[in-house]
Tab-separated table of C-alpha atoms in Angstrom:
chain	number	residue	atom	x	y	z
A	1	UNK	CA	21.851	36.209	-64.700
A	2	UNK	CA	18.929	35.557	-62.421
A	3	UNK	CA	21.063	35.651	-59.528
A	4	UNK	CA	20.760	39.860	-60.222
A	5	UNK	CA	17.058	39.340	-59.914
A	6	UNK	CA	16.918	36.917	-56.748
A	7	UNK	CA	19.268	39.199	-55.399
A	8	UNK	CA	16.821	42.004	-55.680
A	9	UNK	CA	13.703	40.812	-54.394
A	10	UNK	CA	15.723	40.130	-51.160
A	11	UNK	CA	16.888	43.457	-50.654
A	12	UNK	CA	13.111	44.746	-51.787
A	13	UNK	CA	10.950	43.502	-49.296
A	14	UNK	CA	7.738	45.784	-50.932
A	15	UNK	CA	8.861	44.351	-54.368
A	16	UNK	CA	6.854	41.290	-55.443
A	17	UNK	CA	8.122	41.213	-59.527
A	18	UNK	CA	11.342	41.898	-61.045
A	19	UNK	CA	11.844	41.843	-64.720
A	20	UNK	CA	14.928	42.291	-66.957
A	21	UNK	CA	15.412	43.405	-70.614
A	22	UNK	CA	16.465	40.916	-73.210
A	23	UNK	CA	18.181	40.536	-76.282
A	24	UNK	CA	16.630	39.398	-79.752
A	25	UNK	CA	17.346	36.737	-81.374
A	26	UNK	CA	18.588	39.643	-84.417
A	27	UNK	CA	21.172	40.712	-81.957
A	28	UNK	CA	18.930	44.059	-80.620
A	29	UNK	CA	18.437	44.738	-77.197
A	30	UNK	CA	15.374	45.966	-75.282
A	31	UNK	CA	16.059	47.471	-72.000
A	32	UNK	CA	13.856	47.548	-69.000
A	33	UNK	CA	11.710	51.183	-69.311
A	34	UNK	CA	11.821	53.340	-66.514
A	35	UNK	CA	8.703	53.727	-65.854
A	36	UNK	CA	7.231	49.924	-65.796
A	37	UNK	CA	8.293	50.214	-61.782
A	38	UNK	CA	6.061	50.624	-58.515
A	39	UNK	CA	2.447	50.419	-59.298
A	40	UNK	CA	2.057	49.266	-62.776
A	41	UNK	CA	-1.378	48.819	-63.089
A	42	UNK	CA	-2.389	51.418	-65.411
A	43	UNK	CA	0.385	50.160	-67.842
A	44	UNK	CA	-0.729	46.304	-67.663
A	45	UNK	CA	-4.143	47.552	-68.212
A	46	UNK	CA	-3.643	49.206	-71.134
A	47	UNK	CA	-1.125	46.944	-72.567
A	48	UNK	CA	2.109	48.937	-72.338
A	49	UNK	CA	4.274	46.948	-70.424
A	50	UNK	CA	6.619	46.524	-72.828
A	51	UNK	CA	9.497	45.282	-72.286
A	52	UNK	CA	8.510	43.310	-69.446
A	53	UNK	CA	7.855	39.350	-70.511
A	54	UNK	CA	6.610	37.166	-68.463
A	55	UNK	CA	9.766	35.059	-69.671
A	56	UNK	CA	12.307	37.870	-67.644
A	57	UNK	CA	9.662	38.165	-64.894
A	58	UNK	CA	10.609	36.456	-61.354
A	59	UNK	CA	7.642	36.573	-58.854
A	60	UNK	CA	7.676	35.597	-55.413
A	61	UNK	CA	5.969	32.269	-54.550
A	62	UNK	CA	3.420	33.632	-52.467
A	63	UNK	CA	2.968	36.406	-55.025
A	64	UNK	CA	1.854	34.523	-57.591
A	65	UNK	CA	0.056	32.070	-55.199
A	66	UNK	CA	-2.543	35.398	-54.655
A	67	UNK	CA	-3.289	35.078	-58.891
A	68	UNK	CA	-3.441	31.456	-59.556
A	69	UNK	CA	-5.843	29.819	-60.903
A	70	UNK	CA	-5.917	31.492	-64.102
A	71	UNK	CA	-8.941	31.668	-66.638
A	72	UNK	CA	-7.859	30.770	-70.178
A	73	UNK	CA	-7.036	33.783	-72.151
A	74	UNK	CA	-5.414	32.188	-75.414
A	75	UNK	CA	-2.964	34.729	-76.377
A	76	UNK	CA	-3.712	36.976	-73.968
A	77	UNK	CA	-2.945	35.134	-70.710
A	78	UNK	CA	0.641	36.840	-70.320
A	79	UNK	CA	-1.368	40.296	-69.979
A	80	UNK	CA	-3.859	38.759	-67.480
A	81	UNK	CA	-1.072	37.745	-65.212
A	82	UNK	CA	0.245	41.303	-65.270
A	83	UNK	CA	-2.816	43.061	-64.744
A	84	UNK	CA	-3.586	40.506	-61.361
A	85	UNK	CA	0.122	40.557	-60.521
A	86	UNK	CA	-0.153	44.693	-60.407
A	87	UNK	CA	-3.350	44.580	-58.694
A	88	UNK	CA	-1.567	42.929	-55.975
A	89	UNK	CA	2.425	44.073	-55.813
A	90	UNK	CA	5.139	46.524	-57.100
A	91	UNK	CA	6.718	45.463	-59.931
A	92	UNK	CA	10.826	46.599	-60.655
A	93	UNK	CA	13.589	46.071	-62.490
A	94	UNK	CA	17.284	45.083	-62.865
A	95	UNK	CA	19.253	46.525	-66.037
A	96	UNK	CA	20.270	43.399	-67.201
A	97	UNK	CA	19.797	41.157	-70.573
A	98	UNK	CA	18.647	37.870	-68.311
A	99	UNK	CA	17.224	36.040	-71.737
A	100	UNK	CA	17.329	35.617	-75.394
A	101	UNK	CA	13.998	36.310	-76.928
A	102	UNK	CA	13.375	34.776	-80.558
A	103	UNK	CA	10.117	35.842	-82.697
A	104	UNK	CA	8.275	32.899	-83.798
A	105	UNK	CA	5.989	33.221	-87.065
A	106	UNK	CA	2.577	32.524	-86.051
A	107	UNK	CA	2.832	32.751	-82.627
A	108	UNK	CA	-0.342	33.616	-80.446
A	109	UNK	CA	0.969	36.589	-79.232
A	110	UNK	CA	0.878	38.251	-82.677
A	111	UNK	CA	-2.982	36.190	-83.706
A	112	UNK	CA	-6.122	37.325	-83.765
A	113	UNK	CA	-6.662	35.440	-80.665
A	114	UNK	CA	-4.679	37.584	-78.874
A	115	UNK	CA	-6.382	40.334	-80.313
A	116	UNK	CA	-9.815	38.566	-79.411
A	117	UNK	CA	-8.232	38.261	-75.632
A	118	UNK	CA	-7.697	41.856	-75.705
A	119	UNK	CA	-11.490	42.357	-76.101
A	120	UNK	CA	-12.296	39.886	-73.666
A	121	UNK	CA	-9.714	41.632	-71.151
A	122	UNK	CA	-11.520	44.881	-71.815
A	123	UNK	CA	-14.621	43.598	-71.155
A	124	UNK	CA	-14.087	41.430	-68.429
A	125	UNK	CA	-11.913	43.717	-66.100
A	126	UNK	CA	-14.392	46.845	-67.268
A	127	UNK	CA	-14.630	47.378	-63.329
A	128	UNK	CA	-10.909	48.267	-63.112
A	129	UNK	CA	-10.437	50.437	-65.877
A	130	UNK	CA	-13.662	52.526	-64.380
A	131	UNK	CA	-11.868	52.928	-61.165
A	132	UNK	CA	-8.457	54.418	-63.668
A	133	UNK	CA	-8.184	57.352	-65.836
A	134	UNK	CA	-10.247	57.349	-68.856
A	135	UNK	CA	-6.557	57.584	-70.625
A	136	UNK	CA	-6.138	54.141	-69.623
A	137	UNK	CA	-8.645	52.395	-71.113
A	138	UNK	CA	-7.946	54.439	-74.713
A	139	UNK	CA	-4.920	53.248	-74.538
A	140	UNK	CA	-5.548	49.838	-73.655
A	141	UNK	CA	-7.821	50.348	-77.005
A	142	UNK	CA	-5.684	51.987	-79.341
A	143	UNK	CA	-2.973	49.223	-78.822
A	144	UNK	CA	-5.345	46.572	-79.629
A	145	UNK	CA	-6.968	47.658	-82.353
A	146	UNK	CA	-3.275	48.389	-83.721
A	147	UNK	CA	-2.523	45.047	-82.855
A	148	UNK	CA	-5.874	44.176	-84.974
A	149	UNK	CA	-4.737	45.665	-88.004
A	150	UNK	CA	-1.126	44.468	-87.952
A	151	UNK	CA	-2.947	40.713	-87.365
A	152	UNK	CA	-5.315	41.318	-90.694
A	153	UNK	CA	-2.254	43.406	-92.594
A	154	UNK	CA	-0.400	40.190	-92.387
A	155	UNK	CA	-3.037	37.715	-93.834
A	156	UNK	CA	-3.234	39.447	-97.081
A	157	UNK	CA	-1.465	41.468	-99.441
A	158	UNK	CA	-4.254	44.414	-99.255
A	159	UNK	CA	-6.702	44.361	-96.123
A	160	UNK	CA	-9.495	46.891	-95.894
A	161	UNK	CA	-10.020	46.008	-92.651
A	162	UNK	CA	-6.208	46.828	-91.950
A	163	UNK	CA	-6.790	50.103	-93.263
A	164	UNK	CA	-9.996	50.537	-90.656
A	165	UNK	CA	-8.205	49.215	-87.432
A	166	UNK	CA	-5.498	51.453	-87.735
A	167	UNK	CA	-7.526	53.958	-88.444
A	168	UNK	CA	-9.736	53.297	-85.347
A	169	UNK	CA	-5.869	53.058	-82.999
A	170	UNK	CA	-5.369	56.885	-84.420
A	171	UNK	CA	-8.666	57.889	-83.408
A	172	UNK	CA	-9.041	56.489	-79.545
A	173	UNK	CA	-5.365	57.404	-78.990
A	174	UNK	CA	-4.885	59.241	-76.258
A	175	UNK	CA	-1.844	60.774	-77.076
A	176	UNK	CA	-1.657	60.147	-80.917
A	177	UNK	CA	1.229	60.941	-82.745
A	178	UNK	CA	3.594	59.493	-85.879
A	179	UNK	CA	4.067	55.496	-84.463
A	180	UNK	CA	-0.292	56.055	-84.888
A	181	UNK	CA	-0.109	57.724	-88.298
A	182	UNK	CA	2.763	55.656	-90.216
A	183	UNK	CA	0.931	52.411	-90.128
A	184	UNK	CA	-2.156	54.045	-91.272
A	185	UNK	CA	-0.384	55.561	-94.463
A	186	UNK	CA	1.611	52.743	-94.753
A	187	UNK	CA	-1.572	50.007	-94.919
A	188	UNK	CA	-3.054	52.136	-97.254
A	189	UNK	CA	-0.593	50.631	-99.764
A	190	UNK	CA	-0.682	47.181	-98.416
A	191	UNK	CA	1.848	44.638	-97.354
A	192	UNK	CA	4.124	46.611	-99.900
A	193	UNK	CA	3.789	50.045	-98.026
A	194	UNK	CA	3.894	48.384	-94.469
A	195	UNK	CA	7.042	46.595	-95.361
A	196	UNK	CA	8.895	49.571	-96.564
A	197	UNK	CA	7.291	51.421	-93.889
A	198	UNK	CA	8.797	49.275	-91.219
A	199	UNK	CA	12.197	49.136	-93.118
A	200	UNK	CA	12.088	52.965	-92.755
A	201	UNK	CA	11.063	53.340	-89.350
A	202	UNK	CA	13.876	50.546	-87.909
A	203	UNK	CA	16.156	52.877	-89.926
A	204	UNK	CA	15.365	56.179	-87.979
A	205	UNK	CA	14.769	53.889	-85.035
A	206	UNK	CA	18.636	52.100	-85.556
């Protein structure tokens, strides 16, 4: 299916990334969101990217030529590749499911080093998010520190330092609302509560 994608970038000359959705390895689909197109650099700054991968990205050769070498962000380097891609070209999409994506216990992307990248990321690319609006780098906040407490709800089977992250995501949000609240509430009661919390919110979600 990357034939949709090469096919793209040569009718989009001003195009220098095209992603694709992709389907989990549970059988659910995640389709490319309408508006991770164009100038993307607020979203890749403030984490929200979602659902474009690096692994349903293709990027021109002389794109990604602009962006290399890259620093080593472990667990965060597939958000430091977006944020320099975006600084440089448009990013689109094709509405296609080009790849199978399977979750892998442990990985980085879902460690505290990727939280710790976050942190880095915010304080290493501090000069773009004080050229964006101050919604950007909330957000760019309130996902990591959600990200934090997932990371520490996972290690234990009652975290107090869940609890706070979460808490901390609700506050900075920019636009808070029940996906902020729920895994407060739900942490409260530990790996319990955020299981059945989860199980509840797939439901509505499904």
């Amino acid at each position: 299916k990357i034939q949709s994608q090469v096919d793209f970038l040569e009718k989009n000359e001003s195009v220098g990334v095209v992603y694709s959705g992709f389907e989990n390895g549970d059988g659910s689909t995640e389709y490319p969101n309408d508006h991770v197109r164009g100038n993307v650099l607020k979203y890749a700054l403030s984490f929200s990217m979602s659902p474009c991968t690096n692994s349903t990205m293709l990027i021109r050769s002389h794109v990604l030529d602009k962006v290399r070498p890259l620093n080593n962000y472990p667990g965060a380097q597939d958000n430091v590749m977006k944020i320099k891609l975006a600084n440089i070209s448009e990013f689109d999409f094709v509405n296609d499911l080009s790849v199978i994506r399977t979750r892998i216990e442990g990985s980085l992307g879902n460690s505290m080093d990727a939280v710790n990248g976050r942190y880095r990321i915010l304080d290493e690319f501090q000069h773009f998010y004080d050229n964006e609006p101050r919604w950007v780098e909330k957000k760019a906040k309130e996902n990591t520190y959600w990200l934090e407490g997932q990371v520490y709800q996972s290690e234990s089977l009652w975290s107090k330092n869940a609890i706070i992250s979460f808490g901390k995501s609700l506050i900075i949000s920019p636009d808070p609302g029940i996906d902020n609240v729920e895994p407060l509430f739900a942490s409260i009661f530990g790996k319990p509560g955020w299981v059945v919390g989860t199980k509840i919110k797939d439901l509505f979600r499904n």
